[in-house]
Amino acid sequence: MSSFDDLLAQVGSAAARVAASLSRLSGVGVRVTAVRPHDDGDLRAQGASLLGMPSERDYLEAAVDFSIRGEDVRVFVNAQQGFVGLAGQLAHAVVDSGQEIMGSTPFPPCPGHAHPMTVGATSAGSVFWCCPGAPDTATAVLVESGRAGHRRSSEWPSDTAGS
């Protein structure tokens, strides 16, 4: 991936995969509404300078907007980490935000249990949903090793395309 447009396309595809998976597992409407570069201007540099930390960011950040049960959620990701890493990071972030929206209803529900599933990963590069009590056992696969891919936003399914 060389251009930021290509990186954003990869972020969008990973986000669409997470949204579709969460919708299917939870029965709750989850969709991607926007994917764009995130530029916080000088705020990060100013804060880092005040704390005596390096102010240079060595990665490109993207903002991803989701709608979960009609409520807006924004998450930020390192756009350069690759499809599998993006899917895992987005899944963690969206589940955390979604659980706040869903209250006491597990999101996504763990089959046969009263708690939500969590995100697991294998050393071979697969990302999956699992029971927190059995973190090495995939309940539903999010991204299989060797099957990761991405599409431009114009190629996303119509129910997940952002504006």
Coordinates of C-alpha atoms in Angstrom, one line a residue:
M1 CA 0.0 0.0 0.0
S2 CA 1.6 3.2 -1.0
S3 CA -1.0 6.0 -1.1
F4 CA -3.2 7.1 1.8
D5 CA -6.3 6.5 -0.4
D6 CA -5.3 2.8 -0.6
L7 CA -4.8 2.8 3.2
L8 CA -8.2 4.3 3.7
A9 CA -9.7 1.7 1.4
Q10 CA -8.2 -1.0 3.5
V11 CA -9.5 0.6 6.7
G12 CA -12.9 0.9 5.2
S13 CA -12.9 -2.8 4.2
A14 CA -11.8 -3.9 7.6
A15 CA -14.5 -1.7 9.2
A16 CA -17.2 -3.1 6.9
R17 CA -16.1 -6.6 7.8
V18 CA -16.4 -5.8 11.5
A19 CA -19.8 -4.1 11.1
A20 CA -21.3 -7.0 9.1
S21 CA -20.0 -9.5 11.6
L22 CA -21.3 -7.6 14.6
S23 CA -24.7 -7.1 12.9
R24 CA -24.9 -10.8 12.2
L25 CA -23.8 -12.0 15.6
S26 CA -25.9 -9.5 17.7
G27 CA -28.9 -8.8 15.6
V28 CA -28.2 -5.1 16.1
G29 CA -27.8 -2.7 13.2
V30 CA -24.1 -1.8 12.9
R31 CA -22.8 0.1 9.8
V32 CA -19.9 2.1 8.7
T33 CA -20.9 5.7 8.0
A34 CA -17.6 7.3 7.2
V35 CA -13.8 6.6 6.9
R36 CA -11.5 9.6 6.6
P37 CA -8.0 10.7 7.4
H38 CA -7.7 12.1 11.0
D39 CA -5.6 15.2 11.5
D40 CA -5.7 16.7 14.9
G41 CA -3.6 19.6 13.8
D42 CA -1.1 20.8 16.3
L43 CA -3.0 19.6 19.4
R44 CA -1.0 16.3 19.6
A45 CA 2.3 18.1 19.1
Q46 CA 1.5 20.7 21.7
G47 CA 0.4 18.1 24.3
A48 CA 3.5 16.0 23.6
S49 CA 5.7 19.1 23.9
L50 CA 4.2 20.0 27.2
L51 CA 4.8 16.5 28.5
G52 CA 8.4 16.4 27.2
M53 CA 7.6 13.6 24.7
P54 CA 8.4 13.4 21.0
S55 CA 5.8 15.2 19.0
E56 CA 6.3 13.5 15.7
R57 CA 3.8 10.8 14.8
D58 CA 5.3 7.9 12.8
Y59 CA 2.0 6.6 11.4
L60 CA -1.1 7.8 9.5
E61 CA -4.2 7.8 11.5
A62 CA -7.8 7.3 10.2
A63 CA -11.1 8.1 11.8
V64 CA -13.9 5.6 11.3
D65 CA -17.5 6.4 12.1
F66 CA -20.0 3.6 12.9
S67 CA -23.7 3.7 13.6
I68 CA -24.7 1.2 16.3
R69 CA -28.5 0.9 16.8
G70 CA -28.7 4.4 15.4
E71 CA -26.1 5.9 17.7
D72 CA -22.9 7.4 16.3
V73 CA -19.5 6.0 17.4
R74 CA -16.1 7.3 16.2
V75 CA -12.9 5.3 16.6
F76 CA -9.3 6.0 15.5
V77 CA -6.8 3.6 14.1
N78 CA -3.3 3.4 12.7
A79 CA -4.1 3.1 9.0
Q80 CA -0.7 1.4 8.3
Q81 CA -1.1 -1.7 10.4
G82 CA -2.5 -4.1 7.8
F83 CA -5.9 -5.6 7.3
V84 CA -5.8 -8.2 10.0
G85 CA -4.5 -5.7 12.6
L86 CA -7.1 -3.2 11.6
A87 CA -9.9 -5.7 11.9
G88 CA -8.7 -6.6 15.4
Q89 CA -8.3 -3.1 16.6
L90 CA -11.6 -1.9 15.1
A91 CA -13.5 -4.9 16.6
H92 CA -12.1 -4.2 20.1
A93 CA -13.0 -0.5 19.8
V94 CA -16.4 -0.9 18.4
V95 CA -17.3 -3.6 20.9
D96 CA -16.3 -1.4 23.8
S97 CA -18.4 1.5 22.4
G98 CA -21.3 -0.8 21.5
Q99 CA -21.4 -2.3 24.9
E100 CA -21.9 1.2 26.4
I101 CA -24.8 1.8 24.0
M102 CA -26.3 -1.7 24.7
G103 CA -26.1 -1.3 28.5
S104 CA -26.6 -4.7 30.2
T105 CA -27.3 -6.6 26.9
P106 CA -24.1 -8.4 25.9
F107 CA -22.6 -7.1 22.6
P108 CA -22.0 -9.3 20.8
P109 CA -23.7 -12.0 22.9
C110 CA -21.7 -15.1 23.7
P111 CA -23.8 -18.2 22.8
G112 CA -25.1 -19.8 26.0
H113 CA -23.6 -17.3 28.3
A114 CA -24.7 -14.0 29.9
H115 CA -21.6 -12.1 28.8
P116 CA -20.3 -10.6 25.5
M117 CA -17.8 -12.3 23.3
T118 CA -14.4 -10.9 23.0
V119 CA -11.8 -10.7 20.2
G120 CA -9.1 -13.3 19.9
A121 CA -6.2 -13.8 17.5
T122 CA -3.9 -16.6 16.4
S123 CA -0.2 -16.3 15.8
A124 CA -0.9 -17.3 12.2
G125 CA -2.9 -14.1 11.7
S126 CA -6.6 -15.0 12.1
V127 CA -8.9 -12.7 14.1
F128 CA -12.1 -14.2 15.7
W129 CA -14.8 -13.8 18.2
C130 CA -14.6 -16.0 21.2
C131 CA -15.9 -16.6 24.7
P132 CA -13.7 -14.9 27.3
G133 CA -13.6 -18.2 29.2
A134 CA -12.2 -20.0 26.1
P135 CA -10.0 -17.4 24.4
D136 CA -8.3 -19.9 22.1
T137 CA -11.6 -21.3 20.7
A138 CA -13.1 -19.4 17.8
T139 CA -16.9 -19.0 18.0
A140 CA -17.0 -17.0 14.7
V141 CA -14.1 -16.0 12.5
L142 CA -13.7 -12.3 11.6
V143 CA -10.6 -12.6 9.4
E144 CA -8.9 -15.9 8.4
S145 CA -5.2 -16.1 8.0
G146 CA -4.3 -15.7 4.3
R147 CA -7.8 -14.6 3.4
A148 CA -7.5 -10.9 4.3
G149 CA -8.3 -8.5 1.6
H150 CA -9.7 -5.0 1.0
R151 CA -11.9 -3.2 -1.4
R152 CA -12.4 0.5 -2.2
S153 CA -15.4 2.2 -0.5
S154 CA -17.2 2.1 -3.9
E155 CA -17.1 -1.7 -3.7
W156 CA -18.5 -2.0 -0.2
P157 CA -21.9 -3.6 0.2
S158 CA -24.6 -0.9 0.0
D159 CA -25.6 -1.4 3.6
T160 CA -22.1 -0.6 4.9
A161 CA -20.9 2.1 2.5
G162 CA -20.0 5.4 4.2
S163 CA -20.6 8.9 3.0

